[in-house]
């Protein structure tokens, strides 16, 4: 068992849990996009950042990948957390202004508009939930990330129609922004 | 070449190879590093081979084809021993004369000597040339003494004796202890204490442990790791084998970037030769140690120089970093304890073992020990690779060794540390260069890139260059780095194109802060440094771009115009003839005019005009 402090409250939990898992189990609100309880944590969207006040790596850390340990002191609502989170929301909204799920989540945290505009609008925020669902749940590995930086995208190998996709829809189900659509074949 | 079965057999071979050498025999060391090859070294080498044969000199003189000597500005560089005469900018046509005059008759060829940029005096010997005189080449000095494809050459200058010593006299813990006490820190960027890394890996539990050479040198303008691998691959390999012994690893890797074919070739040759002698393989020198090395080639991604991305790439996964809540020394490659060190760091290891940690820790500053190789490039007279003790000042490096700024222009700043680093302005030229001081100045040591900039460099443009570089090279995994860089790039583009507006700098600062605070890996966390450091020291330049729509350095094309000064123009027509856009018109001996709608601001007219009549503003 591990004893630690989250938002001034003491917790005693099993070894190996992440800060996010404990928070969610205890009704502490932390926004996430690239996290799903049944998939491996990936730490990409950076919305779930929390502040480690006392611990091995003080400062902002992604709660979905940071494991709790004895004596750890964590806060989820410091000014540092809120301010950086607001800007991460703005960056995501600039990229995907048409995603209802993203807009709704941002609104819950008080962000209704981004100061930034970006020409390449779409719905995919590259969280990789679809990639992990395909690999870990459907076990098909039909899709993965391709290219890097600004060109990064989720795609099939060589962008060819996949021979191994079974059309299970797990990717579309898990997508937090509604970027994947499923069409019925004739 | 027979396998050496014991340290004794190695020592015998070492004696035999050293005994063969006649220090008085004239030798010609031609630099054939990538820089000199680009300047025609292959032709020079061929000419030497042909002429030595024709003049029947092969008994009298030894031809040594070496790796980089460092003085790239003056390539092709040829060093004549035993006198130590240095000829620079050698062409194949100079070769017969070198053999006839200097080798046979001890005559100096004035034309090929280096001329001091300050005094104008010709200098005969390498050791007297300021570029070399102020250096301390512990790691890089052997490059001009050996043929990098010959393991015997390396052994003859003391190579593999550190390994032999470690295997016969030292326990693994003692090796870690020596590296710890030496104060050696990682040369790849982070400056983490090497001994600590080894110690943690030694302590970590795992059935197998890995040691890796990080040869994914990707900073723009940096090429010291390439030159060590090309010029002295065995020194890096020997360091790696010693490291493997220290942490009890049986399998090593070199991760070498796609763009380094010659380095790869020389390292592969080194691996083959080391296997034949038994420095790799089973029961190394009869010690019972088993170890071998595999080669992994990068695909050209800058981010794969980051430790976790590099390991993912070796494993065949997408090269992107993961959260480092556990360290790679505990769970690295294939989830096993792994030591990853940079090329230059590994090359330091045999030197420390041979000369002792006490000797090594005397060199450098309080917390940064030993020497560091910098690639000195940009607007400096003597571009090349320089190795100096930690704590040498920027002024010494740029002015004493580098010979000052090209064309007597004014020094403005030096960019250190690559895309994760920053600029250091003139006011800090006397800063002693070590890990801490550069970080305090808002830059970093990085892997040792040093780009010198003069009054004609625009600092906004410099920041934009690095941001654009990183925008393309970010792996794209986490939001702040990927999206932050896209936005920073757009805003900086606006500023350089005259569309900057109030609030831009504040937004850039906010984005920089979020990237630094929330990015997943160190590359993202430092991606804003080039912007932040240029803003810190050159804020006025940003403001002039935004408020006055001017570029004081005359670099940002959208913000400058070319006009002709009526008082100075003689109507010689030269500018009109040279203009590639036919934008200049005018009668002979009459004032010329530039059509702004056609002008592409290439600057050819400025260079063409002999009367300084073209005004850029």
PDB file of N, CA and C in Angstrom, chain B residues 384-421:
ATOM      1  N   UNK B 384      35.667  25.139 -38.092  1.00  0.00           N
ATOM      2  CA  UNK B 384      36.238  23.810 -37.913  1.00  0.00           C
ATOM      3  C   UNK B 384      35.877  23.243 -36.566  1.00  0.00           C
ATOM      4  N   UNK B 385      36.554  22.143 -36.203  1.00  0.00           N
ATOM      5  CA  UNK B 385      36.297  21.513 -34.921  1.00  0.00           C
ATOM      6  C   UNK B 385      37.404  21.899 -33.959  1.00  0.00           C
ATOM      7  N   UNK B 386      37.009  22.390 -32.799  1.00  0.00           N
ATOM      8  CA  UNK B 386      38.017  22.793 -31.824  1.00  0.00           C
ATOM      9  C   UNK B 386      37.759  22.096 -30.495  1.00  0.00           C
ATOM     10  N   UNK B 387      38.857  21.669 -29.880  1.00  0.00           N
ATOM     11  CA  UNK B 387      38.722  21.004 -28.580  1.00  0.00           C
ATOM     12  C   UNK B 387      39.463  21.834 -27.540  1.00  0.00           C
ATOM     13  N   UNK B 388      38.731  22.253 -26.519  1.00  0.00           N
ATOM     14  CA  UNK B 388      39.327  23.114 -25.483  1.00  0.00           C
ATOM     15  C   UNK B 388      38.920  22.619 -24.101  1.00  0.00           C
ATOM     16  N   UNK B 389      39.711  22.945 -23.083  1.00  0.00           N
ATOM     17  CA  UNK B 389      39.299  22.571 -21.726  1.00  0.00           C
ATOM     18  C   UNK B 389      38.007  23.301 -21.372  1.00  0.00           C
ATOM     19  N   UNK B 390      37.142  22.658 -20.618  1.00  0.00           N
ATOM     20  CA  UNK B 390      35.952  23.315 -20.106  1.00  0.00           C
ATOM     21  C   UNK B 390      36.394  24.566 -19.368  1.00  0.00           C
ATOM     22  N   UNK B 391      35.634  25.640 -19.507  1.00  0.00           N
ATOM     23  CA  UNK B 391      35.998  26.866 -18.819  1.00  0.00           C
ATOM     24  C   UNK B 391      36.720  27.862 -19.709  1.00  0.00           C
ATOM     25  N   UNK B 392      37.093  27.436 -20.916  1.00  0.00           N
ATOM     26  CA  UNK B 392      37.661  28.372 -21.886  1.00  0.00           C
ATOM     27  C   UNK B 392      36.572  29.388 -22.229  1.00  0.00           C
ATOM     28  N   UNK B 393      36.946  30.651 -22.394  1.00  0.00           N
ATOM     29  CA  UNK B 393      35.891  31.643 -22.639  1.00  0.00           C
ATOM     30  C   UNK B 393      35.466  31.635 -24.109  1.00  0.00           C
ATOM     31  N   UNK B 394      34.258  32.134 -24.329  1.00  0.00           N
ATOM     32  CA  UNK B 394      33.752  32.246 -25.695  1.00  0.00           C
ATOM     33  C   UNK B 394      34.675  33.116 -26.534  1.00  0.00           C
ATOM     34  N   UNK B 395      35.227  34.174 -25.897  1.00  0.00           N
ATOM     35  CA  UNK B 395      36.119  35.073 -26.636  1.00  0.00           C
ATOM     36  C   UNK B 395      37.358  34.325 -27.130  1.00  0.00           C
ATOM     37  N   UNK B 396      37.924  33.485 -26.239  1.00  0.00           N
ATOM     38  CA  UNK B 396      39.097  32.704 -26.666  1.00  0.00           C
ATOM     39  C   UNK B 396      38.758  31.784 -27.824  1.00  0.00           C
ATOM     40  N   UNK B 397      37.596  31.149 -27.734  1.00  0.00           N
ATOM     41  CA  UNK B 397      37.222  30.203 -28.781  1.00  0.00           C
ATOM     42  C   UNK B 397      36.972  30.932 -30.107  1.00  0.00           C
ATOM     43  N   UNK B 398      36.219  32.020 -30.050  1.00  0.00           N
ATOM     44  CA  UNK B 398      35.811  32.685 -31.287  1.00  0.00           C
ATOM     45  C   UNK B 398      36.919  33.564 -31.868  1.00  0.00           C
ATOM     46  N   UNK B 399      37.665  34.251 -30.996  1.00  0.00           N
ATOM     47  CA  UNK B 399      38.668  35.186 -31.511  1.00  0.00           C
ATOM     48  C   UNK B 399      40.077  34.601 -31.566  1.00  0.00           C
ATOM     49  N   UNK B 400      40.544  33.938 -30.480  1.00  0.00           N
ATOM     50  CA  UNK B 400      41.910  33.403 -30.508  1.00  0.00           C
ATOM     51  C   UNK B 400      42.007  32.195 -31.435  1.00  0.00           C
ATOM     52  N   UNK B 401      41.084  31.263 -31.269  1.00  0.00           N
ATOM     53  CA  UNK B 401      41.127  30.052 -32.092  1.00  0.00           C
ATOM     54  C   UNK B 401      40.424  30.307 -33.420  1.00  0.00           C
ATOM     55  N   UNK B 402      39.252  30.888 -33.343  1.00  0.00           N
ATOM     56  CA  UNK B 402      38.451  31.098 -34.554  1.00  0.00           C
ATOM     57  C   UNK B 402      38.936  32.247 -35.425  1.00  0.00           C
ATOM     58  N   UNK B 403      39.867  33.051 -34.922  1.00  0.00           N
ATOM     59  CA  UNK B 403      40.427  34.118 -35.748  1.00  0.00           C
ATOM     60  C   UNK B 403      39.476  35.291 -35.979  1.00  0.00           C
ATOM     61  N   UNK B 404      38.443  35.386 -35.174  1.00  0.00           N
ATOM     62  CA  UNK B 404      37.542  36.538 -35.286  1.00  0.00           C
ATOM     63  C   UNK B 404      36.491  36.393 -36.377  1.00  0.00           C
ATOM     64  N   UNK B 405      35.814  37.507 -36.617  1.00  0.00           N
ATOM     65  CA  UNK B 405      34.663  37.482 -37.518  1.00  0.00           C
ATOM     66  C   UNK B 405      35.097  37.748 -38.964  1.00  0.00           C
ATOM     67  N   UNK B 406      34.437  37.034 -39.882  1.00  0.00           N
ATOM     68  CA  UNK B 406      34.756  37.178 -41.308  1.00  0.00           C
ATOM     69  C   UNK B 406      34.574  38.626 -41.768  1.00  0.00           C
ATOM     70  N   UNK B 407      35.410  39.040 -42.684  1.00  0.00           N
ATOM     71  CA  UNK B 407      35.336  40.363 -43.317  1.00  0.00           C
ATOM     72  C   UNK B 407      35.304  41.521 -42.312  1.00  0.00           C
ATOM     73  N   UNK B 408      35.944  41.310 -41.167  1.00  0.00           N
ATOM     74  CA  UNK B 408      36.022  42.355 -40.137  1.00  0.00           C
ATOM     75  C   UNK B 408      34.672  42.921 -39.725  1.00  0.00           C
ATOM     76  N   UNK B 409      33.640  42.119 -39.824  1.00  0.00           N
ATOM     77  CA  UNK B 409      32.318  42.576 -39.383  1.00  0.00           C
ATOM     78  C   UNK B 409      32.262  42.515 -37.861  1.00  0.00           C
ATOM     79  N   UNK B 410      31.154  43.071 -37.327  1.00  0.00           N
ATOM     80  CA  UNK B 410      31.023  43.133 -35.881  1.00  0.00           C
ATOM     81  C   UNK B 410      30.336  41.866 -35.354  1.00  0.00           C
ATOM     82  N   UNK B 411      30.904  41.299 -34.292  1.00  0.00           N
ATOM     83  CA  UNK B 411      30.296  40.120 -33.666  1.00  0.00           C
ATOM     84  C   UNK B 411      28.959  40.519 -33.045  1.00  0.00           C
ATOM     85  N   UNK B 412      27.952  39.648 -33.237  1.00  0.00           N
ATOM     86  CA  UNK B 412      26.657  39.964 -32.631  1.00  0.00           C
ATOM     87  C   UNK B 412      26.277  38.953 -31.555  1.00  0.00           C
ATOM     88  N   UNK B 413      26.351  37.681 -31.899  1.00  0.00           N
ATOM     89  CA  UNK B 413      25.963  36.648 -30.929  1.00  0.00           C
ATOM     90  C   UNK B 413      26.503  35.300 -31.386  1.00  0.00           C
ATOM     91  N   UNK B 414      26.541  34.367 -30.450  1.00  0.00           N
ATOM     92  CA  UNK B 414      26.891  32.999 -30.825  1.00  0.00           C
ATOM     93  C   UNK B 414      25.783  32.081 -30.324  1.00  0.00           C
ATOM     94  N   UNK B 415      25.349  31.197 -31.208  1.00  0.00           N
ATOM     95  CA  UNK B 415      24.283  30.265 -30.856  1.00  0.00           C
ATOM     96  C   UNK B 415      24.947  28.977 -30.390  1.00  0.00           C
ATOM     97  N   UNK B 416      24.647  28.551 -29.179  1.00  0.00           N
ATOM     98  CA  UNK B 416      25.235  27.299 -28.705  1.00  0.00           C
ATOM     99  C   UNK B 416      24.132  26.311 -28.350  1.00  0.00           C
ATOM    100  N   UNK B 417      24.479  25.044 -28.382  1.00  0.00           N
ATOM    101  CA  UNK B 417      23.543  24.032 -27.892  1.00  0.00           C
ATOM    102  C   UNK B 417      22.501  23.580 -28.886  1.00  0.00           C
ATOM    103  N   UNK B 418      22.598  24.018 -30.119  1.00  0.00           N
ATOM    104  CA  UNK B 418      21.652  23.548 -31.131  1.00  0.00           C
ATOM    105  C   UNK B 418      20.247  24.051 -30.877  1.00  0.00           C
ATOM    106  N   UNK B 419      19.234  23.326 -31.421  1.00  0.00           N
ATOM    107  CA  UNK B 419      17.852  23.807 -31.328  1.00  0.00           C
ATOM    108  C   UNK B 419      17.324  23.854 -29.897  1.00  0.00           C
ATOM    109  N   UNK B 420      18.009  23.211 -28.962  1.00  0.00           N
ATOM    110  CA  UNK B 420      17.573  23.292 -27.569  1.00  0.00           C
ATOM    111  C   UNK B 420      18.327  24.381 -26.822  1.00  0.00           C
ATOM    112  N   UNK B 421      19.252  25.025 -27.511  1.00  0.00           N
ATOM    113  CA  UNK B 421      20.081  26.029 -26.865  1.00  0.00           C
ATOM    114  C   UNK B 421      19.576  27.429 -27.118  1.00  0.00           C
TER     115      UNK B 421
END
